[in-house]
PDB file of C-alpha atoms in Angstrom:
ATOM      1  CA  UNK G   1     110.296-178.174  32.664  1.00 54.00           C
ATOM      2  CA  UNK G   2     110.663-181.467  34.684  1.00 65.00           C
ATOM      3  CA  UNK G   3     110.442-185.145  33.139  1.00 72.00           C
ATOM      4  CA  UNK G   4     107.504-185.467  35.738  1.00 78.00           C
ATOM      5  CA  UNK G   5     105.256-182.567  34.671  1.00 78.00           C
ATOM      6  CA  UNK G   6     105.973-183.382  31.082  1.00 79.00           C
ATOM      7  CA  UNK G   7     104.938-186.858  31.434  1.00 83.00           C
ATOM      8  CA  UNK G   8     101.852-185.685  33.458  1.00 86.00           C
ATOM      9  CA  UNK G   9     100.933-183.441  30.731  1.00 85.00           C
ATOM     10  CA  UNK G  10     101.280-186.194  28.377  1.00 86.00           C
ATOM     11  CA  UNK G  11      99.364-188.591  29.745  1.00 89.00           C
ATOM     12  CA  UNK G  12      96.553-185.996  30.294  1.00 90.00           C
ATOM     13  CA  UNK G  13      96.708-184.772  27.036  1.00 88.00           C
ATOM     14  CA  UNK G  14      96.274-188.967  25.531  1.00 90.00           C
ATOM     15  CA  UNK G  15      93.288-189.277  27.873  1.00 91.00           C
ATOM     16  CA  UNK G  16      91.823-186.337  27.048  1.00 89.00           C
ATOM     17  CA  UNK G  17      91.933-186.993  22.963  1.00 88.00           C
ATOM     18  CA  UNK G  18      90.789-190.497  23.618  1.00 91.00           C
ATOM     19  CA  UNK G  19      87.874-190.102  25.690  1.00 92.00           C
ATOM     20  CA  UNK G  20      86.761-187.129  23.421  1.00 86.00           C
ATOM     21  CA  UNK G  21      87.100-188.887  20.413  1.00 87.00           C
ATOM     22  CA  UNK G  22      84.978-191.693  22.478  1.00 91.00           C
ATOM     23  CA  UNK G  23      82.259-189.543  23.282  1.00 88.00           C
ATOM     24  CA  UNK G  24      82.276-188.214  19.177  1.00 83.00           C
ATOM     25  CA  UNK G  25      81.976-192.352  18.362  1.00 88.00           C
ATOM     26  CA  UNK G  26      79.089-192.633  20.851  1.00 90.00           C
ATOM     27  CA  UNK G  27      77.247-189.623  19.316  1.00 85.00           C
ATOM     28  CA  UNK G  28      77.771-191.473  16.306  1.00 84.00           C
ATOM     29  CA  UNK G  29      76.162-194.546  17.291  1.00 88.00           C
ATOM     30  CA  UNK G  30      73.580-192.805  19.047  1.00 87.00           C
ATOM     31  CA  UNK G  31      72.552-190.998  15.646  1.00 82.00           C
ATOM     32  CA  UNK G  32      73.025-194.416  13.712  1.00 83.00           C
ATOM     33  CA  UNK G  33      71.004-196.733  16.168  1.00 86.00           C
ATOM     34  CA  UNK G  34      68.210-193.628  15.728  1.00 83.00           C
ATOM     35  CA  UNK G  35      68.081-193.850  11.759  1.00 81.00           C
ATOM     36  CA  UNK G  36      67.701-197.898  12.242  1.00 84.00           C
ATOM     37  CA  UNK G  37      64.284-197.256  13.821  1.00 85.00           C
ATOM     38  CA  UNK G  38      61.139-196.578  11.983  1.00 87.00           C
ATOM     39  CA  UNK G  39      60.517-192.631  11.236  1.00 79.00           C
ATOM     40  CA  UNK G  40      57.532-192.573  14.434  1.00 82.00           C
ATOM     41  CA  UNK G  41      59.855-194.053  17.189  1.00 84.00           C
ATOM     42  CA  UNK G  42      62.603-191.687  16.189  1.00 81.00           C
ATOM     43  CA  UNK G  43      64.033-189.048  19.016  1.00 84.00           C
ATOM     44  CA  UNK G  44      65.392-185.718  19.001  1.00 80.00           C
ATOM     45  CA  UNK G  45      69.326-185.932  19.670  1.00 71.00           C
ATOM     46  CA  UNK G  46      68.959-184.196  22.990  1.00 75.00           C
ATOM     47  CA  UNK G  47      66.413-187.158  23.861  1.00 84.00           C
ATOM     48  CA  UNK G  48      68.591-189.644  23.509  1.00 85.00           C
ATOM     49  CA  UNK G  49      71.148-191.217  26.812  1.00 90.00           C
ATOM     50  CA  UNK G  50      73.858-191.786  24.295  1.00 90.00           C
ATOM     51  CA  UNK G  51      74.376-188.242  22.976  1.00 85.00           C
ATOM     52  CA  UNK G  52      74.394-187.174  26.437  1.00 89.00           C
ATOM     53  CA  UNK G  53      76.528-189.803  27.567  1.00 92.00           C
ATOM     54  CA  UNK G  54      79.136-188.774  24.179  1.00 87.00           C
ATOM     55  CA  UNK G  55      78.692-185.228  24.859  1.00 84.00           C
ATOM     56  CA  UNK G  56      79.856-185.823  28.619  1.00 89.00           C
ATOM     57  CA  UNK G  57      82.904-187.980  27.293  1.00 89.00           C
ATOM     58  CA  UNK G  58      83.352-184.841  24.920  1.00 82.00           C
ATOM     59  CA  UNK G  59      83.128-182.467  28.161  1.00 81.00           C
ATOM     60  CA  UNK G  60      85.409-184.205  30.382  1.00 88.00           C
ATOM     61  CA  UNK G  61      88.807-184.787  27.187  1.00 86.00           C
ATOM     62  CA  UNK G  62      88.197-180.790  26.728  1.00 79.00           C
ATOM     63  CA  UNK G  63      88.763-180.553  31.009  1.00 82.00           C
ATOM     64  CA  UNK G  64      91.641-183.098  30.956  1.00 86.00           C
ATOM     65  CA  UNK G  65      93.330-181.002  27.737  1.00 81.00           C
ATOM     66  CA  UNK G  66      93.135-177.994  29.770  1.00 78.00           C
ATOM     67  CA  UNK G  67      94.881-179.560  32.991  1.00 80.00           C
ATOM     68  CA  UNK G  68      97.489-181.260  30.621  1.00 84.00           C
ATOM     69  CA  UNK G  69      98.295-177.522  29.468  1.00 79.00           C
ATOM     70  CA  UNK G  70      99.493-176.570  32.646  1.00 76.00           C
ATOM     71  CA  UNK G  71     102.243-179.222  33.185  1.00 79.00           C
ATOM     72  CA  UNK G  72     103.246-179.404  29.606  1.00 78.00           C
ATOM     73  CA  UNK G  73     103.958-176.648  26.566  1.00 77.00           C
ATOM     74  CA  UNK G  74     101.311-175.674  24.146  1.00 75.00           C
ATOM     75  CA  UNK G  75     103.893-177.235  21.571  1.00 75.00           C
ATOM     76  CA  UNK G  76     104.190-180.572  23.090  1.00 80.00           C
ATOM     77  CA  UNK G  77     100.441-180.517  24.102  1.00 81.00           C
ATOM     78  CA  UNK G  78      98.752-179.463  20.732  1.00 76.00           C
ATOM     79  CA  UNK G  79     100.642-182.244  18.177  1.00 79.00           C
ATOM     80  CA  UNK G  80      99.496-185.015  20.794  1.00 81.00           C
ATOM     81  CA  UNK G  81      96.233-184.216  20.001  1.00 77.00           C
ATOM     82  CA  UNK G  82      96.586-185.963  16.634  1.00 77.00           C
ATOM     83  CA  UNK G  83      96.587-188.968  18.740  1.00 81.00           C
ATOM     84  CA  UNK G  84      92.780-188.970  18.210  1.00 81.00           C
ATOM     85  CA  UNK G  85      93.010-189.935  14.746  1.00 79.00           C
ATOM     86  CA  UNK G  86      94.449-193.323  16.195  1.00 84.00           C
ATOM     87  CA  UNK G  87      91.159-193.411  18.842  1.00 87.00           C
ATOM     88  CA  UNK G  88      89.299-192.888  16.032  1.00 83.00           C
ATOM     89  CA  UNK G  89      90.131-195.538  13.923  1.00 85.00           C
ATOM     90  CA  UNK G  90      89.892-197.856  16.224  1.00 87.00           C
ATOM     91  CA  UNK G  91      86.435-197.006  17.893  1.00 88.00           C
ATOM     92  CA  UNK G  92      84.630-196.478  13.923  1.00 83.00           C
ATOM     93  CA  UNK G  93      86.259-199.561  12.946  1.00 84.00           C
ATOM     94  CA  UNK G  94      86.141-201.997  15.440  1.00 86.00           C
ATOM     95  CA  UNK G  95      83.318-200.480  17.137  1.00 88.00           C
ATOM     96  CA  UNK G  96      80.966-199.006  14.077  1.00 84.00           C
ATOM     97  CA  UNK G  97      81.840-201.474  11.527  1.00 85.00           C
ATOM     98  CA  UNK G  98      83.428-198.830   9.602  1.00 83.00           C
ATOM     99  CA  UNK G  99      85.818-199.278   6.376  1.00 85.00           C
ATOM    100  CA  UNK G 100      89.512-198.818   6.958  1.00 82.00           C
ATOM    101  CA  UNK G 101      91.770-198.760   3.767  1.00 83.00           C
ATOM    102  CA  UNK G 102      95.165-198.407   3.090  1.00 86.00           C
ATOM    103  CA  UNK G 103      94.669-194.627   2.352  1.00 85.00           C
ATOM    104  CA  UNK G 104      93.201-194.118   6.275  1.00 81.00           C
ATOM    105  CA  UNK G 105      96.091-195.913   7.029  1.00 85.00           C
ATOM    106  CA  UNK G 106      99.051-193.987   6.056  1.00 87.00           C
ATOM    107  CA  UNK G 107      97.328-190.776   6.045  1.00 83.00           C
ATOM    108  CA  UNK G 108      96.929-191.462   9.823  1.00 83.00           C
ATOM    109  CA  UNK G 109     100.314-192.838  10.252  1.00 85.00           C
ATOM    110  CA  UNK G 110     102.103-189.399   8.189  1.00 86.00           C
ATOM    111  CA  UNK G 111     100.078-187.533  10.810  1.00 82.00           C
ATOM    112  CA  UNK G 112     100.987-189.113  13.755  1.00 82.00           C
ATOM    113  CA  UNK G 113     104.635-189.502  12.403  1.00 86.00           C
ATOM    114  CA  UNK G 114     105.138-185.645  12.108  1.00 84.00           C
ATOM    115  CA  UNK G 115     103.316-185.357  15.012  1.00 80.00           C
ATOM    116  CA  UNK G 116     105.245-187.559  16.810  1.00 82.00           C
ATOM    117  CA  UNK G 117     108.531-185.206  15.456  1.00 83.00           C
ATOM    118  CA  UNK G 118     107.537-182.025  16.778  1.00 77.00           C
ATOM    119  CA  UNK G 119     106.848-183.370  20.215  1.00 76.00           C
ATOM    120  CA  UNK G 120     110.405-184.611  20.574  1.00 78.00           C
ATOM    121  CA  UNK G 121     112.140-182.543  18.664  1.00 77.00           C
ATOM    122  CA  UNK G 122     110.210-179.246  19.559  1.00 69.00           C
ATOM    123  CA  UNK G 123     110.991-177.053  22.588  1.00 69.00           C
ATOM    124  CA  UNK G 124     110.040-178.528  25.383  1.00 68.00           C
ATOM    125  CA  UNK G 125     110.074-175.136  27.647  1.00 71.00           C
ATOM    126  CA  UNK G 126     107.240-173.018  28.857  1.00 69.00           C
ATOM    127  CA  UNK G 127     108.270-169.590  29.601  1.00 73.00           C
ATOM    128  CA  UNK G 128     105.683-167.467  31.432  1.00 75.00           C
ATOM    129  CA  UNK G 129     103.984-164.775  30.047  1.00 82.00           C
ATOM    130  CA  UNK G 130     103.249-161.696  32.060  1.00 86.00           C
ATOM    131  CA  UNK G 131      99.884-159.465  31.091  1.00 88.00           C
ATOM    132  CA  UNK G 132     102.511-156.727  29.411  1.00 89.00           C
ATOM    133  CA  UNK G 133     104.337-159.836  27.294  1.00 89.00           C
ATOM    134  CA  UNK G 134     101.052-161.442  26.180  1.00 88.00           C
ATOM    135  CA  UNK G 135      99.704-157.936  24.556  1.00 88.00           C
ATOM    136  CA  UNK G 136     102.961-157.492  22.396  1.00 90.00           C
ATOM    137  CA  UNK G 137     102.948-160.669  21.268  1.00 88.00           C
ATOM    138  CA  UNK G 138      99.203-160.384  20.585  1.00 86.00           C
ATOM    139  CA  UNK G 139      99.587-157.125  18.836  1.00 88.00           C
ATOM    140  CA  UNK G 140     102.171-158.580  16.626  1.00 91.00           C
ATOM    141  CA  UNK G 141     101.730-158.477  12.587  1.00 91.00           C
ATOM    142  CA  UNK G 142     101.618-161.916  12.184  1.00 92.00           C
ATOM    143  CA  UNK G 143      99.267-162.375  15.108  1.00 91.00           C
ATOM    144  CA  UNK G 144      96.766-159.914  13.076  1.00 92.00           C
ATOM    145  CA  UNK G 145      96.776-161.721  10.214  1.00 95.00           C
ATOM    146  CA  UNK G 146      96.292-165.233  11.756  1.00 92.00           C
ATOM    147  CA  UNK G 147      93.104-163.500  14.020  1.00 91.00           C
ATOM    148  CA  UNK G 148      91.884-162.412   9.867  1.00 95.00           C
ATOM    149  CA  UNK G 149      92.248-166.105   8.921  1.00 95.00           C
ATOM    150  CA  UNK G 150      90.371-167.359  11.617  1.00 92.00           C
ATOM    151  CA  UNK G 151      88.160-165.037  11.234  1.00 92.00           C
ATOM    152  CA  UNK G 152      87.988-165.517   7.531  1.00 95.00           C
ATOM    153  CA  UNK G 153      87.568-169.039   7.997  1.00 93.00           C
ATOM    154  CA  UNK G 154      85.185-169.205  10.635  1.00 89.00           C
ATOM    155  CA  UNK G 155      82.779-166.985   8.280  1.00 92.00           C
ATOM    156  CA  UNK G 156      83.535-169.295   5.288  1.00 94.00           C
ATOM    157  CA  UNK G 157      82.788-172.584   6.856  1.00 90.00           C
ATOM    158  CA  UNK G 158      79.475-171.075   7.958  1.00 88.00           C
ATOM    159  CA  UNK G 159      78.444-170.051   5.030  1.00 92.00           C
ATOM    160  CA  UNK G 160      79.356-173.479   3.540  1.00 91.00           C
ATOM    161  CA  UNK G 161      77.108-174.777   6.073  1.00 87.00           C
ATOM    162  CA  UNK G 162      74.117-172.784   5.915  1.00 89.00           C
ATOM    163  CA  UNK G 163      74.047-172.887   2.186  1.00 91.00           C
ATOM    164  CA  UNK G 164      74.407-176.545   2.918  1.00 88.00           C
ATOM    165  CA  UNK G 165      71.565-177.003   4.629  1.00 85.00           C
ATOM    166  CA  UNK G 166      69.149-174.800   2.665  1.00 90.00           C
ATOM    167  CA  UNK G 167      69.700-176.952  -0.396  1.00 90.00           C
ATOM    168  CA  UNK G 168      68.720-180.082   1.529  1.00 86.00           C
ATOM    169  CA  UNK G 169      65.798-178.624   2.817  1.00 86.00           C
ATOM    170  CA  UNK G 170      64.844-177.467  -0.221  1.00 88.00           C
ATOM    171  CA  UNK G 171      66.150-179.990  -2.828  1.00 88.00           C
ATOM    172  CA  UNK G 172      66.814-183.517  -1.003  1.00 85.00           C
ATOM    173  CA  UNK G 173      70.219-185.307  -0.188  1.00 82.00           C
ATOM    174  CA  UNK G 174      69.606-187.078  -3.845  1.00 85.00           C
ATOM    175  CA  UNK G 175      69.467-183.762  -5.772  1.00 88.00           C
ATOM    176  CA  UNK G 176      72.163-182.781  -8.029  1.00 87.00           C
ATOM    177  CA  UNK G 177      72.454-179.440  -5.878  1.00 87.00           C
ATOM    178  CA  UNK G 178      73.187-181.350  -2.645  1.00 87.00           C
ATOM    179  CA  UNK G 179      75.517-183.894  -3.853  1.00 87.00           C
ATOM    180  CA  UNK G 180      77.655-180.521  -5.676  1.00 87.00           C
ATOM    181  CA  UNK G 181      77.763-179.757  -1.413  1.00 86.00           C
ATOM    182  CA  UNK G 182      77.951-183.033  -0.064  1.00 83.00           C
ATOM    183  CA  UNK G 183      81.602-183.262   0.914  1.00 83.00           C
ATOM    184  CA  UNK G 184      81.615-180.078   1.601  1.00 87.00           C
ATOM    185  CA  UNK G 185      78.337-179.849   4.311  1.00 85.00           C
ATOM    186  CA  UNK G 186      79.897-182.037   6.826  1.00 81.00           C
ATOM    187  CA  UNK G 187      83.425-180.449   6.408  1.00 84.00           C
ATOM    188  CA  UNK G 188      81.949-176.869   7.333  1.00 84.00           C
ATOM    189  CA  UNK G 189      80.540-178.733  10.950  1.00 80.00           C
ATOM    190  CA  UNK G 190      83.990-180.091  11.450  1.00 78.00           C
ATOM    191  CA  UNK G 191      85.612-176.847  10.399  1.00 83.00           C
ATOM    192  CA  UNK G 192      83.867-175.035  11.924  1.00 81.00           C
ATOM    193  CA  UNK G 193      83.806-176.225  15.495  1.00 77.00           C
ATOM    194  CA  UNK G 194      87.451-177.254  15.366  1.00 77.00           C
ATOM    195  CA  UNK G 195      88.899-173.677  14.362  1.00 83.00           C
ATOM    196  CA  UNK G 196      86.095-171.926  17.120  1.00 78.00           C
ATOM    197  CA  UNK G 197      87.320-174.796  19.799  1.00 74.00           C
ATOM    198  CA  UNK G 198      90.669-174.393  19.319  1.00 78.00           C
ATOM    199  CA  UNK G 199      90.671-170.654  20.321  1.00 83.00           C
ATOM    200  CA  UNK G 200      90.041-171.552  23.812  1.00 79.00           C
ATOM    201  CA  UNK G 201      93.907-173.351  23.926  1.00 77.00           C
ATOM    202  CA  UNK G 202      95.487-169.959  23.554  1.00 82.00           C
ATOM    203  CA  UNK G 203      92.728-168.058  26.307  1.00 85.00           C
ATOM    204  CA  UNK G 204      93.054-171.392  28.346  1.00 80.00           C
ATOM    205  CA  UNK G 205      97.440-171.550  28.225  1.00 80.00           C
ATOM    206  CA  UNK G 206      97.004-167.278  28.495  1.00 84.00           C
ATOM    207  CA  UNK G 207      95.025-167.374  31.392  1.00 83.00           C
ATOM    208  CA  UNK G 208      97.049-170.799  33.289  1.00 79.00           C
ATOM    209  CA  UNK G 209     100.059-168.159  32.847  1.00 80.00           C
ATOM    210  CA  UNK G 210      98.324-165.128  34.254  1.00 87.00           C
ATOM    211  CA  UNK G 211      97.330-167.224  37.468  1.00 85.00           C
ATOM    212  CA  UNK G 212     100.425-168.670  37.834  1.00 80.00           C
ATOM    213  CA  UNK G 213     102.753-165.395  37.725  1.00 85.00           C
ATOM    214  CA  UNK G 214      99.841-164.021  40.303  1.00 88.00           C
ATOM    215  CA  UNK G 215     100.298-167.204  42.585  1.00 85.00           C
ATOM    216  CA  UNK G 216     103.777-166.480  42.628  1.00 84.00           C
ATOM    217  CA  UNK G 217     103.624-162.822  43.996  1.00 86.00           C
ATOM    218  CA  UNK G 218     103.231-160.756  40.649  1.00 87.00           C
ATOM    219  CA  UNK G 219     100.066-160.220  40.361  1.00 89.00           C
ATOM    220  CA  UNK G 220      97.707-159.741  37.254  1.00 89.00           C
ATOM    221  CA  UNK G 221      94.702-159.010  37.935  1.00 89.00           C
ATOM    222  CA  UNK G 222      95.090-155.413  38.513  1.00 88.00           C
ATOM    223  CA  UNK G 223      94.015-154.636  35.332  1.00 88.00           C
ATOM    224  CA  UNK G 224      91.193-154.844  33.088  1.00 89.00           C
ATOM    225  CA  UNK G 225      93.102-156.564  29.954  1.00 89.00           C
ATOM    226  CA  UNK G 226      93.363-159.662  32.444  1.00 90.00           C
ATOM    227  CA  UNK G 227      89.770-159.802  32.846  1.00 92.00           C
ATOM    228  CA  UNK G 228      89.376-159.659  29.301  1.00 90.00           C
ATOM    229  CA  UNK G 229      91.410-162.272  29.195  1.00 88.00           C
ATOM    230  CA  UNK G 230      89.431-164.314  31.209  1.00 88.00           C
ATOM    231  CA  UNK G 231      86.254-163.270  29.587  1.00 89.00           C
ATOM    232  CA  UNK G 232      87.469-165.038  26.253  1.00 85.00           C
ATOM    233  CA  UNK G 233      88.165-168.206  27.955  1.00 82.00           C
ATOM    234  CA  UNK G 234      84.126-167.776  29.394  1.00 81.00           C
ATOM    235  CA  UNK G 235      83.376-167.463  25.622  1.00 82.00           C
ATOM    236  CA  UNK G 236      85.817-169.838  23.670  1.00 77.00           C
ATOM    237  CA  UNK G 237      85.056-172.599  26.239  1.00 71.00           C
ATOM    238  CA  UNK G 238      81.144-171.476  26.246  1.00 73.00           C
ATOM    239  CA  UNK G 239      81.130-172.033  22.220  1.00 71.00           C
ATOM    240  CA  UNK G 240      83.095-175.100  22.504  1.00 65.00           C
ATOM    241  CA  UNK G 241      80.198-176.770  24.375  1.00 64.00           C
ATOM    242  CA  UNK G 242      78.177-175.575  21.800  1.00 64.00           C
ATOM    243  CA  UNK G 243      80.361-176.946  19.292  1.00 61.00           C
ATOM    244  CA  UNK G 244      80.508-180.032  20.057  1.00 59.00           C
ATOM    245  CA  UNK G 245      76.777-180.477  19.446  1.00 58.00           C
ATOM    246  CA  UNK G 246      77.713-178.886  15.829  1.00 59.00           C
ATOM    247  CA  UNK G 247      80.577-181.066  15.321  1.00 60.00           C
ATOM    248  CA  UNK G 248      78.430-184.125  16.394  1.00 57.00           C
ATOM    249  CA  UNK G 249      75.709-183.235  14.006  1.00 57.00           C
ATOM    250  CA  UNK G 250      78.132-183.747  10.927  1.00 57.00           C
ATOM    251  CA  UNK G 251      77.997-187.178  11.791  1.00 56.00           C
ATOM    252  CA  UNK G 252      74.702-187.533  10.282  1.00 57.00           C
ATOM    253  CA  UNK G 253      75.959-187.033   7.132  1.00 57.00           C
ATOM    254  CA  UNK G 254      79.423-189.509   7.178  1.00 56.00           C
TER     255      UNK G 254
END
């Protein structure tokens, strides 16, 4: 891998994190300017300019992380993304008026630190994958039993948040039911969207290699697997969208 491509890949990958984690901060503000206002003037989210405006910010990150996958490795790529938890703390406290103690602090900074490690120290190479490679290292044991723990997770984090939400329909956010759920509720929407989202990485980096091997005279589309392939990106990037409306409505409760 060149210097040049990995600094491209870099750069797009900082971008990315930091105008997504902008347009999460502007759905923020866009839910906390709404709850300022009396209960009658009060909008539906997908009435208001801001959460559009966030959700676009959201849209266009997710684009730049996919481009920054295809100059860079999935290893460097992925631990840069913990640069958002610097955006963040910047745009909720500067920005939002938010609290930022000592605990936010170095939490952040062990993050970023390891982070920070993997990307230099980590291979830096990004061997390509032909259709044949990607289904035996797909079919792999320990691939199985990370598909059951997403899987597993992705069902759990539901459930969290559907039991979540019938409690404070039924009870109230001051009943001793909700406040046994309350850290958990907006934990599931985060969960939840961020395990579901970050499925489309691997079709996104599976289907970059795919293209690439084809541009270059071996083609991979001669087979329905590929396709398949493809059709998961449709899906992971299809329920991404989607999540970031989910992951934007735990901000009503932070």
């Amino acid at each position: 891998m060149s210097s040049t491509n990995l600094g491209l890949g870099i750069g797009m990958c900082l971008v990315g994190t930091t105008v997504s984690n902008l347009g999460l901060n502007i759905q923020k503000y866009s839910f906390l300017h709404q709850e300022r206002l009396p209960e009658t003037q009060r909008r539906p989210y997908n009435t208001q300019w801001r959460w559009w405006l966030g959700f676009a910010c959201v849209g266009l990150g997710s684009i730049a992380d996919f481009a920054a996958l295809t100059f860079a490795a999935q290893s460097v790529i992925t631990p840069i993304g913990a640069f958002t938890l610097v955006a963040n703390l910047g745009f909720a406290h500067y920005w939002l008026k938010e609290p930022l103690g000592s605990t936010d602090l170095a939490g952040t900074g062990l993050i970023v630190l390891g982070a920070t490690a993997v990307t230099i120290f980590g291979s830096h190479e990004s061997p390509k994958y032909s259709l044949d490679e990607l289904i035996a290292l797909s079919t792999r044991g320990s691939m199985v039993v990370y598909a059951i723990a997403i899987l597993g997770l992705v069902a759990f984090f539901h459930v969290v948040r559907m039991r979540s939400e019938q409690v404070l329909r039924k009870c109230g956010k001051a009943s001793p039911e909700y406040r046994a759920l309350e850290k958990l509720h907006p934990l599931s929407y985060a969960g939840f969207a961020g395990i579901v989202g970050a499925q489309s990485v691997m079709f996104a980096k599976s289907s970059g290699e795919l293209i690439q091997l084809s541009l270059q005279g071996r083609n991979q589309f001669n087979r329905v697997l590929t396709y398949v392939i493809l059709a998961g990106l449709v899906l992971t990037i299809s329920v991404q969208v989607r999540c970031s409306y989910v992951l934007s409505s735990a901000l009503r409760f932070l």
